[in-house]
Amino acid sequence: MAGLAPQVDYLAGFCCPLGGLAAGKPRVLCLGAEIFLSTGSELVYVYDQEAGLLTAVYRFPGQVWHLELLALRRALYVLCAHRGIYCLSLDQAIRSVSQDDGDDGDSEDSQDGESPSRVIPVDPDACVLHDATLCTFTVLDNLLITLAQGPARWKVQLFECPCPGEDPRLKGQIGEVELSTPPAGSPREPAAPYFLPVLCCMSPPGSRVAHSHLHGSRGFTLEETLFGLLFGTDASLLESPVILCGLPDGQLCCVVLQTLVTSGLAPGDSKALVKILHHLEEPIVFIGALRTEPLAEDVEDSHSDCLVALGHHGRTLAVKASWDEAGNLVPELREYCLPGPVLCAACGGGGRMYHSTPSDLCVVDLARGGTPWDPMQPDRGPGGLPSLLCPASLSVCSVVTLSVSSRAPEGGTELLALSAKGRLMTCRLDLNSETPSPTRVTAANTGRKIKELLSGIGTVSERVSFLKKAVDQRNKALTCLNEAMNVSCALLSSREGPRPISCTTTTTWSRLQLQDMLTATCLLENSSDFSLDRGWALCIQVLTSSQALELDSASSAVTYTIPVDRLGPGSRREVTLPLGPGEDGMLDLPVTVSCALFYSLREVVGGALTPSDCSKDPSLDMCPLDVLPEQEGICLPLSEHTVDMLQCLRFPSLATPHMQAPSLLSPVSDPVDTFLGACLGPGSKLAGPASLRATYLPPSVAAIKVSAELLRATVGDSYSGVSLCCATLQWLLAENAAVDIVRARALSSVQGVAPDGTDVHLIIREVAVTDLCPAGPLQAVEIQVESSSLANMCQAHHAIIGRMQVCQSVLGSVGKSAGWWEHGTMVVCGYLPQGSQDNPSTSSLGSHMHVSCR
């Protein structure tokens, strides 16, 4: 078939989404000169091939998933997603359109420039079967067969269609059977399948359905021999059509139609009604039949002698009747591997099957050729299937739906095709002469040849453009993945020491919207040799102390995601975000700020798997991350910073005049107290809870005594030249913005302001502890916290205890032991000299720190 050269004619162009049409939903059918077409949207178009224009556009209430035509009744059956099946009488269709429909722009233009056709809304009463779970259907004479997605299994249902002139609604359900495989999706609430299942009817030669006028790709008549081998003696004796179901999981099942009818009258074991013929192990996208043997001279009816089924990735099943070595008729099954992914397919004459991929439209030949087979002479039995299928290219790409036209010329085939860009076209093939002989050159022939060449150039150019774009996208994705791997390895291999990519967090007070606000500034610095490009994002998680106590703290935390765009080596990126206080004036401390780098596989690899071009694959369009990890990306932790009370304290008394803040946030007042104070007039005092507490209750005080030697080992040489009390205060306020002023003035006590406006007093002094060690008094440093607010005192006390935990690591390096003792109402921290571990009062105290508050 190397010489096959189709004649392609473009008929019309239809609207399609920005990314193009995806295979699986569009349909195209032919009834005489009329072409019925759906692009997967709510619209169904009727195109007159002879006149070359649109004659009608019907708007349905939902996305159209499937079409079927019944020629004798002039009826169009349409399946709308999540709604049901609609029946439209072509002879009695409503031609009136409201003025609103004419003005809203919902009109479609044909490619040849004819005037647009108005949209005809379909009456909701045209719905003959309401069922949101229906996925596909087929019509046989007066029977409607549907396939629905149940909560746990697929369900085949049989309904009786009304006769012409009767109420178009279905008379009722005749039979029902569940298939032995669950659909893809949740068992509780089934989601729309990524691949729609396929229904096909196979009839024996004696069946009255075999002579019905069903147009489409859903009905075939099989030779009696093959029909009996596939479906059994009962189906042959009953002369009953058989329903083939191709499921998204790859199973090819069959149900004898007559047994399904009788099951509704006498229910029995439903599993006995279903037979699994084969399993392709990939979604089935097409089922059909064709004639591969040449007909005898005295035979008029051409029945199919080969059953075919195509999987999405190109796996093909062909079944044909053959003879075994013992001379018995047996079904011969062969599996082939065709180029994929398969978008659509159709069976034509001459034993040829056509199938489309994103890059080409191909044809394969399953015909045997040679002498015709006589079923009365077993010694000349049916020929076997070819051992290998060699697809021949037709040089047409991006075809998403395909149909064999009934207007095919004698000795040839005409295909109706819809491209992913919404172009309706016909492809004519001359099967009699694959290598045409030279003809006399005329002006008409030359013009036609030029037109064909230009059409072919456009098709090849479109194909090359798509392939080049797909290759470029995949190359970019591979480059990004390689850089992401290098960054991940660099970060994971530098757990100790300076990291090539770091993120430091600092806090400061600023004025936002007439309110003092504590902000955190996260500085992302890239010191590596790699660049952070598309797909990288800086994730900052803020978790307060109250949120950390919740069972699901991760979901209650606030996470900020900032895309990192082109952060090259040596570059920095600064992000500032508010921490509080909230509307109530309270700041819930401590606050943990965690920074991490996140690499999105969906953004980088998903774009390569689902290119934005029109010929994208439906499976990748619906579920592009099926081949990716469930996490959808890579998360690399960078840093974790805790913001406590010592960092949030402000010291207005230490600020120089030009650095003095305009105002500090005052404690939140009760509106009632404010109103009563205004009523009392100036000079009067309102005896509220706050004033009573300040007048009659002393401030809350907590003190911590720490070994002097322990503190000297902790602060080190960086605080030399000042007293131990001053060095301790500087060490505690090292992450506060006022530490430089405290260091310059050599202060050992300071009074600050908490976020809610109340005072917090820190006092550091040296003391001697005499009642802990029999060897003598211990030199210690007392850290005292004083505040009129018990909550602020506790938060400052908690922050100091956190600083004291650093002492353990220091003690480990100097070879000493640490212990905590309770002394009166104070929590005391100290270390034990060598040999004092035998003291009964302290021998039970280990090196772990323990804090108790009273």
Coordinates of C-alpha atoms in Angstrom, one line a residue, residues 221 223 291 293 295 299-304:
T221 CA -22.9 -8.6 10.7
E223 CA -20.3 -14.7 9.2
R291 CA -14.2 -8.7 5.4
E293 CA -11.7 -13.0 2.3
L295 CA -16.4 -13.3 -2.1
V299 CA -22.5 -14.7 -3.0
E300 CA -24.1 -11.3 -2.8
D301 CA -24.2 -10.4 0.9
S302 CA -20.8 -9.4 2.2
H303 CA -20.6 -10.4 5.9
S304 CA -17.5 -9.6 8.0

